[in-house]
Amino acid sequence: MNENIKEIHLPLNLSKMGNYSFATNGYTDIYINENKKTPPKFVDNNGIELTTENILPFGNGEKIEKSFYIFIPAHLYSTYINNIHWKKYKKNIQILT
């Protein structure tokens, strides 16, 4: 757990993220690139796609913190909140202004 990371900008070429990729103190903000039209998938250590609702890549594995935000450009908002991997974070998703 790294408590010093305060924000992460996901690179455009990112297609998969491991479970607990961003297991920080829960206050890390995530920024989605305006050209990132396909949301990254969450995968396990073997690269197998995870789709269950209890995957917490941004939390500490015990409970999800509501103190972080995922900033998304307005034109990608519906893409992310309707995506199987990202919809569970709808309360955390904010439109980037």
Coordinates of N, CA and C in Angstrom, one line a residue:
M1 N 0.8 -1.2 0.0 CA 0.0 0.0 0.0 C 0.9 1.2 0.0
N2 N 0.6 2.1 -0.9 CA 1.4 3.4 -1.0 C 0.5 4.5 -0.7
E3 N 0.7 5.2 0.4 CA -0.1 6.2 0.9 C 0.3 7.6 0.3
N4 N 1.4 7.6 -0.5 CA 1.8 8.9 -1.1 C 1.2 9.2 -2.4
I5 N 0.7 8.2 -3.1 CA 0.1 8.5 -4.4 C -1.2 9.2 -4.3
K6 N -1.4 10.3 -4.9 CA -2.6 11.1 -4.8 C -3.4 11.1 -6.1
E7 N -2.8 10.9 -7.2 CA -3.5 10.8 -8.4 C -2.8 9.9 -9.4
I8 N -3.6 9.3 -10.3 CA -3.1 8.4 -11.3 C -3.8 8.7 -12.6
H9 N -3.0 8.9 -13.7 CA -3.5 9.2 -15.0 C -3.3 7.9 -15.8
L10 N -4.5 7.3 -16.2 CA -4.4 6.0 -16.9 C -3.9 6.3 -18.3
P11 N -2.9 5.5 -18.8 CA -2.4 5.7 -20.1 C -3.3 5.3 -21.2
L12 N -3.3 5.9 -22.3 CA -4.2 5.6 -23.4 C -4.1 4.1 -23.9
N13 N -2.9 3.5 -23.8 CA -2.8 2.1 -24.3 C -3.1 1.1 -23.2
L14 N -3.6 1.5 -22.0 CA -3.9 0.5 -21.0 C -5.2 -0.2 -21.3
S15 N -5.1 -1.6 -21.4 CA -6.3 -2.3 -21.7 C -6.8 -3.2 -20.6
K16 N -5.8 -3.6 -19.7 CA -6.1 -4.5 -18.6 C -5.5 -3.9 -17.3
M17 N -6.1 -4.1 -16.2 CA -5.6 -3.8 -14.9 C -5.7 -4.9 -13.9
G18 N -4.7 -5.2 -13.2 CA -4.8 -6.3 -12.2 C -5.6 -5.9 -11.0
N19 N -6.2 -6.9 -10.4 CA -7.0 -6.7 -9.2 C -6.1 -6.0 -8.1
Y20 N -6.7 -5.0 -7.5 CA -6.0 -4.2 -6.4 C -4.8 -3.4 -7.0
S21 N -4.9 -3.1 -8.3 CA -3.9 -2.3 -9.0 C -3.6 -1.0 -8.2
F22 N -4.6 -0.3 -7.7 CA -4.4 0.9 -7.0 C -4.8 0.9 -5.6
A23 N -4.3 -0.2 -4.9 CA -4.6 -0.4 -3.5 C -3.8 0.6 -2.7
T24 N -4.3 1.8 -2.6 CA -3.6 2.9 -1.8 C -4.4 3.2 -0.6
N25 N -4.2 4.4 -0.1 CA -5.0 4.8 1.1 C -6.4 5.1 0.8
G26 N -6.9 5.0 -0.4 CA -8.2 5.3 -0.8 C -8.5 6.7 -1.1
Y27 N -7.5 7.5 -1.2 CA -7.7 8.9 -1.5 C -7.1 9.3 -2.8
T28 N -6.7 8.3 -3.6 CA -6.1 8.5 -4.9 C -7.1 8.7 -6.0
D29 N -7.0 9.8 -6.7 CA -7.9 10.1 -7.8 C -7.4 9.5 -9.1
I30 N -8.3 9.0 -9.9 CA -8.0 8.4 -11.2 C -8.5 9.3 -12.3
Y31 N -7.6 9.5 -13.3 CA -8.0 10.4 -14.4 C -8.0 9.5 -15.7
I32 N -9.1 9.6 -16.4 CA -9.2 8.8 -17.7 C -8.9 9.8 -18.8
N33 N -8.0 9.3 -19.7 CA -7.7 10.1 -20.9 C -8.9 10.3 -21.8
E34 N -9.0 11.5 -22.3 CA -10.2 11.9 -23.1 C -10.3 11.0 -24.4
N35 N -9.3 10.4 -24.8 CA -9.3 9.5 -26.0 C -9.4 8.0 -25.6
K36 N -9.6 7.7 -24.3 CA -9.7 6.3 -23.8 C -11.2 5.8 -24.0
K37 N -11.6 5.5 -25.2 CA -13.0 5.1 -25.5 C -13.3 3.7 -25.0
T38 N -12.4 2.8 -24.8 CA -12.6 1.5 -24.3 C -12.1 1.4 -22.9
P39 N -13.0 1.2 -21.9 CA -12.5 1.1 -20.5 C -11.6 -0.1 -20.3
P40 N -10.6 0.0 -19.5 CA -9.7 -1.1 -19.2 C -10.5 -2.2 -18.4
K41 N -10.1 -3.4 -18.7 CA -10.8 -4.6 -18.0 C -10.0 -4.9 -16.7
F42 N -10.6 -5.4 -15.7 CA -9.9 -5.9 -14.5 C -9.7 -7.4 -14.7
V43 N -8.4 -7.8 -14.4 CA -8.0 -9.2 -14.6 C -7.3 -9.7 -13.3
D44 N -7.3 -11.0 -13.2 CA -6.6 -11.6 -12.0 C -5.1 -11.8 -12.4
N45 N -4.4 -12.4 -11.5 CA -3.0 -12.6 -11.7 C -2.6 -13.5 -12.9
N46 N -3.6 -14.2 -13.4 CA -3.4 -15.1 -14.6 C -3.9 -14.4 -15.9
G47 N -4.4 -13.2 -15.8 CA -4.9 -12.4 -16.9 C -6.3 -12.8 -17.3
I48 N -7.0 -13.5 -16.4 CA -8.4 -13.9 -16.6 C -9.3 -12.7 -16.2
E49 N -10.2 -12.3 -17.1 CA -11.1 -11.2 -16.8 C -11.9 -11.5 -15.6
L50 N -12.0 -10.4 -14.8 CA -12.9 -10.5 -13.6 C -14.1 -9.6 -13.8
T51 N -15.3 -10.1 -13.5 CA -16.5 -9.3 -13.8 C -17.4 -9.3 -12.5
T52 N -17.0 -9.9 -11.5 CA -17.8 -10.0 -10.3 C -17.9 -8.6 -9.6
E53 N -18.9 -8.3 -8.9 CA -19.1 -7.0 -8.3 C -18.3 -6.8 -7.0
N54 N -17.6 -7.8 -6.6 CA -16.8 -7.6 -5.3 C -15.3 -7.4 -5.6
I55 N -14.9 -7.0 -6.9 CA -13.6 -6.7 -7.2 C -13.3 -5.2 -6.8
L56 N -12.3 -5.0 -6.0 CA -12.0 -3.7 -5.5 C -10.6 -3.2 -5.8
P57 N -10.3 -2.9 -7.1 CA -8.9 -2.5 -7.4 C -8.5 -1.2 -6.9
F58 N -9.4 -0.4 -6.4 CA -9.1 0.9 -5.9 C -9.1 1.0 -4.4
G59 N -9.5 -0.1 -3.7 CA -9.6 -0.1 -2.3 C -8.5 -0.9 -1.6
N60 N -8.7 -1.2 -0.4 CA -7.7 -2.0 0.3 C -8.1 -3.5 0.4
G61 N -9.1 -3.9 -0.3 CA -9.5 -5.3 -0.2 C -10.5 -5.6 0.8
E62 N -10.8 -4.7 1.7 CA -11.7 -5.0 2.8 C -13.0 -4.1 2.6
K63 N -12.8 -2.9 2.2 CA -14.0 -2.0 1.9 C -13.5 -1.0 1.0
I64 N -14.5 -0.5 0.2 CA -14.1 0.5 -0.8 C -14.3 1.9 -0.2
E65 N -13.3 2.7 -0.3 CA -13.4 4.1 0.2 C -14.2 4.9 -0.8
K66 N -15.0 5.8 -0.3 CA -15.8 6.7 -1.1 C -15.1 8.0 -1.2
S67 N -13.8 8.1 -0.8 CA -13.1 9.4 -0.8 C -12.3 9.6 -2.0
F68 N -12.3 8.7 -3.0 CA -11.6 8.9 -4.2 C -12.5 9.2 -5.4
Y69 N -12.0 9.8 -6.4 CA -12.8 10.1 -7.6 C -12.2 9.5 -8.8
I70 N -13.0 9.2 -9.8 CA -12.5 8.8 -11.1 C -13.0 9.9 -12.0
F71 N -12.1 10.7 -12.6 CA -12.5 11.8 -13.4 C -12.5 11.4 -14.9
I72 N -13.6 11.6 -15.5 CA -13.9 11.1 -16.9 C -14.4 12.3 -17.7
P73 N -13.9 12.4 -19.0 CA -14.4 13.4 -19.8 C -15.9 13.2 -20.1
A74 N -16.7 14.2 -20.3 CA -18.2 14.1 -20.4 C -18.6 13.2 -21.5
H75 N -17.9 13.1 -22.6 CA -18.3 12.3 -23.7 C -18.1 10.8 -23.4
L76 N -17.3 10.4 -22.4 CA -17.1 9.0 -22.0 C -17.9 8.6 -20.8
Y77 N -18.6 9.5 -20.2 CA -19.3 9.2 -18.9 C -20.2 8.0 -19.1
S78 N -21.1 8.0 -20.0 CA -22.0 6.8 -20.2 C -21.3 5.5 -20.5
T79 N -20.2 5.6 -21.2 CA -19.4 4.4 -21.6 C -18.9 3.8 -20.3
Y80 N -18.4 4.5 -19.4 CA -17.8 4.0 -18.2 C -18.9 3.6 -17.1
I81 N -19.9 4.4 -16.9 CA -20.9 4.0 -15.9 C -21.8 2.8 -16.3
N82 N -21.7 2.4 -17.6 CA -22.5 1.3 -18.1 C -21.6 0.1 -18.4
N83 N -20.3 0.2 -18.1 CA -19.3 -0.9 -18.3 C -19.3 -1.8 -17.1
I84 N -19.3 -3.1 -17.4 CA -19.4 -4.1 -16.4 C -18.3 -4.0 -15.3
H85 N -17.1 -3.5 -15.7 CA -16.0 -3.3 -14.7 C -16.1 -2.0 -13.9
W86 N -16.6 -1.0 -14.5 CA -16.6 0.4 -13.9 C -17.9 0.8 -13.3
K87 N -19.0 0.2 -13.7 CA -20.3 0.7 -13.2 C -20.4 0.6 -11.6
K88 N -19.7 -0.2 -11.0 CA -19.7 -0.3 -9.6 C -19.1 0.9 -8.9
Y89 N -18.4 1.7 -9.7 CA -17.8 2.9 -9.1 C -18.6 4.2 -9.6
K90 N -19.8 4.0 -10.0 CA -20.6 5.2 -10.4 C -20.6 6.3 -9.4
K91 N -20.7 6.0 -8.2 CA -20.7 7.1 -7.1 C -19.4 7.8 -7.1
N92 N -18.4 7.2 -7.6 CA -17.0 7.8 -7.5 C -16.7 8.6 -8.8
I93 N -17.5 8.3 -9.9 CA -17.2 8.9 -11.2 C -17.7 10.3 -11.3
Q94 N -16.8 11.2 -11.7 CA -17.1 12.6 -11.8 C -16.7 13.0 -13.2
I95 N -17.5 14.0 -13.8 CA -17.2 14.5 -15.1 C -16.0 15.5 -15.0
L96 N -15.0 15.3 -15.8 CA -13.9 16.1 -15.8 C -14.2 17.5 -16.5
T97 N -14.0 18.5 -15.8 CA -14.3 19.8 -16.3 C -13.0 20.6 -16.6

